Coordinates of C-alpha atoms in Angstrom, one line a residue:
Chain A
M1 CA -16.8 88.9 -16.9
M2 CA -13.3 89.7 -17.5
Q3 CA -13.2 91.0 -14.1
L4 CA -14.8 87.9 -12.7
G5 CA -12.1 85.9 -14.5
L6 CA -9.6 88.0 -12.8
F7 CA -11.1 87.3 -9.4
S8 CA -11.6 83.6 -10.0
Q9 CA -7.8 83.0 -9.5
P10 CA -6.9 82.0 -6.0
I11 CA -4.9 84.5 -4.0
W12 CA -1.8 83.3 -2.0
S13 CA -0.6 84.8 1.1
V14 CA 3.2 85.5 1.2
T15 CA 3.6 82.7 3.7
E16 CA 1.7 80.3 1.5
I17 CA 3.7 81.0 -1.6
T18 CA 6.9 80.8 0.4
Q19 CA 5.9 77.4 1.8
Y20 CA 5.0 76.2 -1.7
L21 CA 8.5 77.1 -2.9
R22 CA 10.2 75.4 0.1
E23 CA 8.3 72.3 -0.8
L24 CA 9.5 72.5 -4.4
F25 CA 13.1 72.8 -3.1
A26 CA 12.7 70.0 -0.7
E27 CA 11.4 67.6 -3.4
D28 CA 14.5 68.1 -5.5
Q29 CA 17.1 65.6 -4.3
Q30 CA 19.9 67.5 -6.2
L31 CA 19.4 70.5 -3.9
Q32 CA 19.7 68.4 -0.7
D33 CA 23.2 67.2 -1.3
V34 CA 25.3 69.6 -3.4
W35 CA 28.9 70.8 -3.7
V36 CA 29.3 74.4 -4.9
Q37 CA 32.5 76.1 -5.8
G38 CA 33.2 79.8 -5.6
E39 CA 35.0 82.7 -4.0
I40 CA 34.1 83.9 -0.5
S41 CA 32.9 87.4 0.1
N42 CA 31.1 89.3 2.9
F43 CA 32.4 86.7 5.4
S44 CA 31.1 87.4 9.0
R45 CA 31.1 85.5 12.2
P46 CA 28.9 87.1 14.9
S47 CA 29.1 86.0 18.5
S48 CA 26.5 83.3 17.9
G49 CA 29.4 81.3 16.2
H50 CA 27.4 80.8 13.0
L51 CA 29.2 81.7 9.8
Y52 CA 27.6 83.9 7.1
F53 CA 29.2 84.5 3.7
T54 CA 28.4 84.8 0.0
L55 CA 29.9 82.6 -2.7
K56 CA 30.5 84.4 -5.9
D57 CA 31.8 83.7 -9.3
A58 CA 32.0 86.0 -12.4
G59 CA 28.2 86.5 -12.7
C60 CA 26.3 85.2 -9.7
A61 CA 26.2 85.2 -5.9
L62 CA 24.8 82.6 -3.4
R63 CA 24.1 83.4 0.2
C64 CA 25.6 80.8 2.6
V65 CA 25.1 79.9 6.3
M66 CA 27.2 77.5 8.3
W67 CA 25.8 76.8 11.7
R68 CA 28.1 76.8 14.7
T69 CA 28.3 73.0 15.1
A70 CA 29.5 72.6 11.5
A71 CA 31.8 75.6 11.8
M72 CA 33.6 74.1 14.8
R73 CA 34.8 71.2 12.7
L74 CA 36.8 73.5 10.4
N75 CA 40.6 73.4 10.7
Q76 CA 40.7 77.1 9.9
L77 CA 38.1 79.8 9.1
P78 CA 37.8 80.9 5.4
R79 CA 38.7 84.4 4.4
D80 CA 37.2 86.8 1.9
G81 CA 38.6 86.2 -1.5
E82 CA 39.5 82.5 -0.8
A83 CA 38.4 80.0 -3.4
V84 CA 36.5 77.2 -1.7
E85 CA 34.2 74.2 -2.2
V86 CA 31.2 74.1 0.0
H87 CA 28.8 71.3 0.6
G88 CA 25.2 71.5 1.9
K89 CA 21.6 71.9 0.9
I90 CA 19.7 74.7 -0.7
D91 CA 16.7 76.0 1.2
I92 CA 14.8 79.2 1.7
Y93 CA 15.2 81.7 4.5
E94 CA 11.5 82.6 4.9
A95 CA 11.9 85.9 6.7
Q96 CA 13.9 87.4 3.9
G97 CA 12.4 85.4 1.1
Q98 CA 15.9 84.4 0.1
Y99 CA 17.2 81.1 -1.0
Q100 CA 20.6 80.2 0.5
L101 CA 23.1 77.3 0.9
Y102 CA 23.0 75.8 4.4
A103 CA 26.6 74.5 4.5
D104 CA 28.0 71.6 6.5
L105 CA 31.4 71.1 4.9
L106 CA 33.9 73.7 3.5
R107 CA 37.3 73.0 2.0
P108 CA 39.9 75.0 0.1
F109 CA 39.4 74.8 -3.7
G110 CA 41.4 72.0 -5.2
E111 CA 41.2 69.7 -2.3
G112 CA 38.5 67.8 -4.1
A113 CA 41.0 67.1 -6.9
L114 CA 43.7 66.3 -4.3
Y115 CA 41.3 63.8 -2.7
Q116 CA 40.7 62.1 -6.0
E117 CA 44.5 61.8 -6.5
F118 CA 44.8 60.5 -2.9
M119 CA 42.2 57.8 -3.5
R120 CA 43.8 56.7 -6.8
L121 CA 47.3 56.3 -5.1
K122 CA 45.8 54.6 -2.1
S123 CA 44.0 51.9 -4.1
R124 CA 47.1 51.4 -6.3
L125 CA 49.4 50.9 -3.3
E126 CA 46.8 48.8 -1.6
A127 CA 46.5 46.5 -4.6
E128 CA 50.3 46.2 -4.5
G129 CA 50.1 44.9 -1.0
L130 CA 51.9 47.8 0.6
F131 CA 49.3 48.2 3.4
S132 CA 48.8 44.5 4.2
E133 CA 48.8 43.3 7.8
E134 CA 51.6 40.8 7.2
R135 CA 53.9 43.6 6.4
K136 CA 53.4 45.3 9.7
R137 CA 56.2 44.8 12.1
A138 CA 55.9 44.7 15.9
L139 CA 57.4 47.5 17.9
P140 CA 60.1 46.6 20.4
R141 CA 59.0 46.5 24.0
W142 CA 61.8 48.7 25.1
P143 CA 63.4 50.7 22.3
R144 CA 66.9 51.8 23.1
R145 CA 67.1 54.3 20.2
I146 CA 64.2 56.1 18.6
G147 CA 64.6 57.9 15.3
V148 CA 62.4 61.0 14.7
V149 CA 61.7 62.3 11.2
T150 CA 60.1 65.7 11.4
S151 CA 60.6 69.4 11.1
P152 CA 63.3 70.7 13.6
T153 CA 61.2 73.7 14.4
G154 CA 57.7 72.3 14.6
A155 CA 55.5 71.7 17.6
A156 CA 55.5 68.0 16.7
L157 CA 59.2 67.6 17.7
R158 CA 58.6 69.5 20.9
D159 CA 55.6 67.3 21.8
I160 CA 57.4 64.1 21.0
L161 CA 60.5 65.0 23.1
N162 CA 58.4 66.1 26.0
T163 CA 56.4 62.9 25.8
L164 CA 59.6 60.8 25.8
R165 CA 61.1 62.7 28.7
R166 CA 58.0 62.1 30.7
R167 CA 57.4 58.5 29.7
Y168 CA 60.7 56.9 28.9
P169 CA 63.8 59.0 29.5
L170 CA 66.0 55.9 29.2
V171 CA 65.7 56.1 25.4
E172 CA 68.2 57.7 23.0
V173 CA 66.7 60.0 20.4
V174 CA 68.1 60.7 17.0
V175 CA 66.3 63.4 15.0
A176 CA 66.5 63.5 11.3
P177 CA 65.4 67.0 10.5
T178 CA 63.5 67.6 7.3
A179 CA 60.9 69.9 5.7
V180 CA 57.5 68.4 6.1
Q181 CA 55.6 70.7 3.9
G182 CA 56.0 71.9 0.3
E183 CA 57.9 70.7 -2.8
E184 CA 61.1 69.8 -0.9
A185 CA 59.3 67.8 1.7
P186 CA 58.9 64.4 0.0
P187 CA 62.5 64.0 -1.0
G188 CA 63.6 65.4 2.4
I189 CA 61.5 62.8 4.3
V190 CA 62.8 60.0 2.0
A191 CA 66.4 61.1 2.7
A192 CA 65.8 61.4 6.4
L193 CA 64.4 57.9 6.6
E194 CA 67.3 56.5 4.6
A195 CA 69.9 58.4 6.7
L196 CA 68.4 57.2 10.0
N197 CA 68.4 53.6 9.0
R198 CA 71.9 53.8 7.7
L199 CA 73.6 55.9 10.4
A200 CA 71.6 55.4 13.6
Q201 CA 69.9 52.0 13.1
P202 CA 67.1 53.0 15.5
D203 CA 64.7 50.4 17.0
V204 CA 61.8 52.4 15.8
I205 CA 61.2 55.6 13.8
L206 CA 58.5 58.2 14.4
L207 CA 57.4 60.0 11.3
A208 CA 55.5 63.1 12.5
R209 CA 53.9 66.4 11.6
G210 CA 51.5 68.6 13.4
G211 CA 48.0 69.4 12.2
G212 CA 47.2 71.4 9.0
S213 CA 45.1 71.5 5.9
M214 CA 45.0 68.6 3.5
E215 CA 47.4 70.5 1.3
D216 CA 49.7 71.1 4.3
L217 CA 49.9 67.3 4.9
W218 CA 50.2 66.5 1.2
A219 CA 53.9 65.3 1.5
F220 CA 52.6 62.4 3.5
N221 CA 50.5 61.3 0.6
D222 CA 53.5 61.2 -1.7
E223 CA 54.3 57.8 -3.3
R224 CA 58.1 58.3 -2.8
V225 CA 57.5 58.7 1.0
A226 CA 55.2 55.7 1.0
R227 CA 57.9 53.5 -0.6
A228 CA 60.6 54.9 1.7
I229 CA 58.5 53.9 4.7
A230 CA 57.9 50.4 3.3
A231 CA 61.7 50.1 2.7
S232 CA 62.7 51.2 6.2
Q233 CA 64.6 48.6 8.2
A234 CA 63.2 50.0 11.5
P235 CA 59.5 49.8 12.0
V236 CA 57.8 53.2 11.4
V237 CA 55.1 54.8 13.5
S238 CA 53.3 57.7 11.7
G239 CA 51.8 60.5 13.7
V240 CA 50.6 63.0 11.1
G241 CA 48.1 65.8 11.7
H242 CA 45.1 65.4 13.9
E243 CA 43.1 62.3 14.9
T244 CA 40.7 62.8 11.8
D245 CA 43.5 63.1 9.3
F246 CA 44.5 59.9 7.4
T247 CA 47.4 60.0 5.0
I248 CA 49.0 57.3 2.7
A249 CA 51.9 57.3 5.2
D250 CA 49.5 56.2 7.9
F251 CA 48.5 53.2 5.8
V252 CA 52.0 52.1 4.9
S253 CA 53.4 52.6 8.4
D254 CA 53.7 49.7 10.8
L255 CA 51.5 51.6 13.2
R256 CA 49.4 54.7 12.8
A257 CA 49.2 57.2 15.7
P258 CA 46.6 59.9 15.7
T259 CA 49.0 62.6 16.6
P260 CA 52.8 63.2 17.0
T261 CA 52.4 62.9 20.8
A262 CA 50.5 59.6 20.4
S263 CA 53.3 58.3 18.2
A264 CA 55.8 58.8 21.0
E265 CA 53.4 57.1 23.5
L266 CA 52.8 54.1 21.3
A267 CA 56.5 53.6 20.8
T268 CA 57.5 53.6 24.4
P269 CA 56.5 52.0 27.7
N270 CA 55.2 54.4 30.3
R271 CA 57.5 55.3 33.2
Q272 CA 54.7 55.0 35.7
D273 CA 53.8 51.5 34.3
L274 CA 57.4 50.5 34.6
L275 CA 57.6 51.7 38.2
D276 CA 54.3 49.9 39.0
S277 CA 55.7 46.6 37.6
L278 CA 58.9 47.1 39.6
V279 CA 56.8 47.4 42.8
D280 CA 54.8 44.4 41.7
L281 CA 57.9 42.3 41.1
S282 CA 59.5 43.4 44.4
G283 CA 56.3 42.4 46.2
R284 CA 56.2 39.0 44.5
Q285 CA 59.9 38.5 45.4
V286 CA 59.1 39.1 49.1
R287 CA 56.1 36.8 49.0
A288 CA 58.0 34.1 47.2
I289 CA 60.9 34.2 49.7
N290 CA 58.5 34.3 52.6
A291 CA 56.6 31.3 51.3
S292 CA 59.8 29.4 50.8
L293 CA 61.1 30.3 54.3
T294 CA 57.7 29.2 55.7
G295 CA 58.1 25.9 53.8
L296 CA 61.6 25.4 55.1
R297 CA 60.5 26.2 58.6
L298 CA 57.7 23.6 58.4
Q299 CA 60.1 21.0 57.0
F300 CA 62.5 21.8 59.8
Q301 CA 59.7 21.5 62.4
R302 CA 58.7 18.0 61.0
L303 CA 62.3 16.8 61.1
S304 CA 62.9 18.2 64.5
N305 CA 59.8 16.4 65.7
R306 CA 60.9 13.1 64.3
L307 CA 64.3 13.5 65.8
T308 CA 62.9 14.1 69.2
F309 CA 60.7 11.1 68.8
L310 CA 63.7 8.9 67.9
S311 CA 66.2 10.3 70.5
P312 CA 67.5 8.0 73.4
Q313 CA 66.1 10.6 75.8
T314 CA 62.7 9.6 74.7
R315 CA 63.5 5.9 75.0
I316 CA 64.9 6.5 78.5
R317 CA 61.9 8.4 79.5
S318 CA 59.5 5.8 78.2
D319 CA 61.6 3.0 79.8
R320 CA 61.6 4.9 83.1
Q321 CA 57.9 5.0 82.9
R322 CA 57.7 1.4 82.2
L323 CA 60.0 0.8 85.2
D324 CA 57.8 2.8 87.4
E325 CA 54.9 0.8 86.3
Y326 CA 56.6 -2.5 87.0
A327 CA 57.7 -1.3 90.4
Y328 CA 54.2 -0.4 91.3
R329 CA 52.9 -3.7 90.1
L330 CA 55.7 -5.5 92.1
Q331 CA 54.8 -3.6 95.1
L332 CA 51.2 -4.5 94.7
S333 CA 51.9 -8.2 94.4
C334 CA 54.3 -8.1 97.4
Q335 CA 51.7 -6.6 99.6
H336 CA 49.3 -9.3 98.5
H337 CA 51.7 -12.0 99.3
L338 CA 52.5 -10.6 102.7
Q339 CA 48.9 -10.4 103.5
L340 CA 48.5 -14.1 102.7
Q341 CA 51.6 -15.0 104.8
R342 CA 50.3 -12.9 107.6
T343 CA 47.0 -14.7 107.6
S344 CA 48.5 -18.2 107.6
L345 CA 50.9 -17.1 110.3
H346 CA 48.0 -16.1 112.4
N347 CA 46.4 -19.5 111.9
L348 CA 49.5 -21.3 112.8
E349 CA 49.8 -19.2 116.0
G350 CA 46.3 -20.4 116.9
Q351 CA 47.3 -24.0 116.4
L352 CA 50.5 -23.5 118.2
H353 CA 48.6 -22.1 121.1
T354 CA 46.4 -25.1 121.5
L355 CA 49.4 -27.4 121.4
N356 CA 51.4 -25.4 124.0
P357 CA 52.1 -27.6 127.1
T358 CA 52.1 -24.7 129.3
A359 CA 48.4 -24.4 128.7
V360 CA 47.9 -28.0 129.9
L361 CA 50.0 -27.2 133.0
Q362 CA 47.7 -24.4 133.8
R363 CA 44.9 -26.8 133.9
G364 CA 46.8 -28.5 136.8
Y365 CA 48.9 -31.0 135.0
S366 CA 52.7 -31.2 135.5
I367 CA 55.6 -32.6 133.6
V368 CA 58.1 -34.7 135.4
S369 CA 61.5 -35.2 134.0
K370 CA 64.7 -36.8 135.1
G371 CA 68.2 -35.7 134.5
E372 CA 68.6 -33.7 131.3
G373 CA 65.0 -33.3 130.4
R374 CA 63.9 -37.0 129.9
V375 CA 60.2 -36.9 130.5
V376 CA 59.1 -39.5 132.9
R377 CA 56.2 -41.5 131.4
S378 CA 56.5 -44.8 133.3
T379 CA 57.3 -46.0 136.8
S380 CA 60.0 -48.2 135.4
Q381 CA 62.0 -45.1 134.7
V382 CA 62.5 -44.2 138.3
Q383 CA 64.0 -45.7 141.4
A384 CA 63.9 -44.7 145.0
N385 CA 65.9 -41.7 145.9
D386 CA 65.9 -40.3 142.4
I387 CA 65.6 -36.5 142.2
L388 CA 63.0 -35.6 139.6
N389 CA 62.1 -32.2 138.2
V390 CA 58.5 -31.3 138.3
Q391 CA 57.3 -28.5 136.0
V392 CA 54.1 -26.8 136.8
S393 CA 52.5 -23.8 135.2
D394 CA 54.6 -21.2 137.0
G395 CA 57.9 -23.0 137.6
I396 CA 59.9 -26.1 138.5
F397 CA 60.6 -27.8 141.7
N398 CA 62.4 -31.0 142.8
V399 CA 61.0 -34.1 144.4
E400 CA 62.5 -37.3 145.8
V401 CA 61.1 -40.7 144.8
R402 CA 60.0 -42.9 147.8
N403 CA 58.1 -45.9 146.6
P404 CA 58.6 -46.3 143.0
D405 CA 56.2 -49.3 142.6
S406 CA 53.3 -48.1 144.7
G407 CA 51.7 -46.4 141.8
Chain B
M1 CA 83.9 35.5 38.7
T2 CA 81.9 32.4 39.4
K3 CA 82.2 30.8 42.7
S4 CA 80.2 27.8 43.8
N5 CA 80.3 25.5 46.6
P6 CA 81.5 22.1 45.4
M7 CA 79.6 20.3 48.1
T8 CA 76.2 21.7 47.4
G9 CA 76.6 23.2 43.9
E10 CA 74.9 26.3 45.2
T11 CA 75.9 29.6 43.8
T12 CA 76.8 32.5 45.9
A13 CA 76.0 36.1 45.5
E14 CA 79.4 36.8 44.1
S15 CA 78.6 34.7 41.0
F16 CA 76.2 37.3 39.6
P17 CA 77.5 39.8 37.1
P18 CA 77.8 43.4 38.2
I19 CA 74.6 45.4 38.0
Q20 CA 76.2 48.8 37.3
G21 CA 76.4 49.4 33.6
M22 CA 73.5 47.1 32.8
T23 CA 70.8 48.5 30.5
Y24 CA 67.3 48.9 32.0
E25 CA 66.1 46.1 29.8
Q26 CA 68.8 43.6 30.9
A27 CA 68.3 44.4 34.6
F28 CA 64.5 44.2 34.3
S29 CA 64.6 40.9 32.3
E30 CA 66.9 39.3 35.0
L31 CA 64.6 40.6 37.7
E32 CA 61.6 39.0 36.0
A33 CA 63.5 35.7 35.6
I34 CA 64.5 35.8 39.3
V35 CA 61.0 36.4 40.5
A36 CA 59.8 33.5 38.2
A37 CA 62.5 31.3 39.6
L38 CA 61.7 32.2 43.2
E39 CA 58.0 31.6 42.6
S40 CA 58.4 28.3 40.7
N41 CA 60.6 25.8 42.5
E42 CA 62.1 25.1 45.9
R43 CA 65.8 25.6 46.3
A44 CA 68.4 25.6 49.0
L45 CA 67.9 28.4 51.5
A46 CA 71.2 30.1 50.8
E47 CA 70.5 30.1 47.1
G48 CA 67.0 31.5 47.5
M49 CA 68.3 34.2 49.8
A50 CA 71.1 35.1 47.3
L51 CA 68.5 35.2 44.4
Y52 CA 66.2 37.4 46.6
Q53 CA 69.0 39.8 47.4
R54 CA 70.0 40.0 43.8
G55 CA 66.4 40.7 42.8
Q56 CA 66.1 43.5 45.3
E57 CA 69.2 45.1 44.0
L58 CA 68.0 44.8 40.4
A59 CA 64.7 46.4 41.3
K60 CA 66.4 49.2 43.1
Y61 CA 68.7 49.7 40.1
C62 CA 65.8 49.8 37.7
A63 CA 63.9 52.4 39.7
Q64 CA 67.0 54.5 40.0
Q65 CA 67.5 54.3 36.3
L66 CA 64.0 55.6 35.7
D67 CA 64.4 58.3 38.3
E68 CA 67.8 59.6 37.1
A69 CA 67.7 59.1 33.4
E70 CA 67.8 62.1 31.1
L71 CA 66.6 61.9 27.6
K72 CA 69.6 62.0 25.2
V73 CA 68.8 63.8 22.1
Q74 CA 71.0 63.8 18.9
K75 CA 70.4 64.7 15.3
I76 CA 71.7 63.7 11.9
A77 CA 73.8 66.4 10.3
G78 CA 75.0 65.4 6.9
D79 CA 76.5 61.9 7.4
E80 CA 77.1 62.3 11.1
I81 CA 75.2 62.0 14.3
V82 CA 75.8 65.0 16.5
N83 CA 74.4 66.2 19.8
A84 CA 71.4 68.4 19.6
D85 CA 69.6 70.7 21.9
F86 CA 66.0 70.6 20.9

C-alpha cells in the first residue's frame, strides 16, 4: 500500500515543472517590473551584441541578460566591478533551468538618487515660474555677436564653431571658457555667463556640452546655473548632451537645442537660405521694374495715340478727304447739269432748224429786199427801175422793177 | 550727400548712403524695403531705375559678404576680450 501511495503521486516531466515555475514567476507582478542594485561581474558581449553579466552583492548572485536592442541605447557599456542599477523582469532560462534578470535599463549606481534630486529641483523652480513661457525671449533674426559658454577643449566648441563657419560666418563669436564637469563646473558656468553679459553683450548665448552620463551632465542641473541663465541679459540657447538628455538648464533656457551643433543652428540663419532669399529678392526686383516699365510703356502708347489723334496733321488729312469728297460730288452735279443743258440745246437746235428761212428758200421761195436789207413785203415799197436783191437758196441776184402795179 | 531735383522732387542715385561698411543686416533690410517699394507703388521712371540699381548693388554686396566673411572668434580672458584660435 505504501508503495501504492508512492506511485499515486503524479510525475512531472522536467519541461512540465519548468513551465509550472515560469507561470508562477509570470503571475507575480513584482517580478515583471523590478530595479536591482549590485556590482557587475563576468561581463561578456559576444558578437550577437547581447550583454551577459552577473549582478552580485556580499552574499548572492543574479544572472542577467540584456538583449542587443536594449544594449544599443546605453551611453557606455558597464564594466566588471561597476556598481549599477538594473531594471527588467525575472524569468527562467529553460535550457539551463536558471532564473535570470532580463534587463532593459542599466544606469550607474546613484543615478537613481540623482534623478530624485533632479525632480525635486525641477518642480521647485517650475513652481517659482522660472520655466514659464512668458519668460522665454525671442532670438534675434541676425545675431551680430554670439557668446559661447563651454569647455575650451571639448568637441562641443569645435562643433559649434564649424556650424557657425558653415551657416553664418558674418557673426562674431566670444567664447567664455569654463569647466563643464565636476565640482568647479557650476560656479565656472555662472561666472562665464556673467562675464559674457558684462564684457561682450552678445545678442545670444549658447550654453553647451557634449554627451555624457547623467553624472557628467550634472553641472547643468545645478540651481546656481539655472538662476544664472534666468538672470542673463542675452537670451540663452542650451545644447547639452544628446537629444534624449534633459537638464534643468534646458528648462530655464530661452530655447533648448538637442545638441551643441543644434544650438548653433537654432541661433543663426542658414547661409544657403540667405543666398536663396537674395536670389528671390533680386528676381522680384527685376520683375517689379519690368512691370513698371511695361506700365509706363503702355501709358506712353496711350498718350502718343491721343496726340496723333489730336494733331493738325490728322485734321488736315481728314479735311483733305472731305475736300476730295466735295470735289467728287461737285463734279457729279456739274456733269448732270451739262447733260441737261446739252439736251435742251439739242431741242433748241431742232426748233431753230424749222424756223431757218433758208429751209423755206429751198422749197422754192425767195426773199426780196431793197437797199440795206429791207424785206419787200408790198408793191407799194417799190417803184420802176428799182434794183432789188433776190435771195434764193443758193445765192443772191439783182432784178430791175418794170411794172410795179401789175401785180 | 542728398541731391534731389527741385522740379520733380525725385531722388537721384547719389542720395543713397554708401554701401561699403554696411552690416549685412542693414544692407539686407534696405534691399527688402526697396523690393517692397518697387512692388507696391508706381513712381517716376528715373526714381524707379535708381531704386532698382541700388537694390541690385545691395544684393551683390550681401552675397559678397556671405561669400567672403570669415568667422571671427574671440574669448574672454580675465576681464578682457582677446583673439582666440579655437
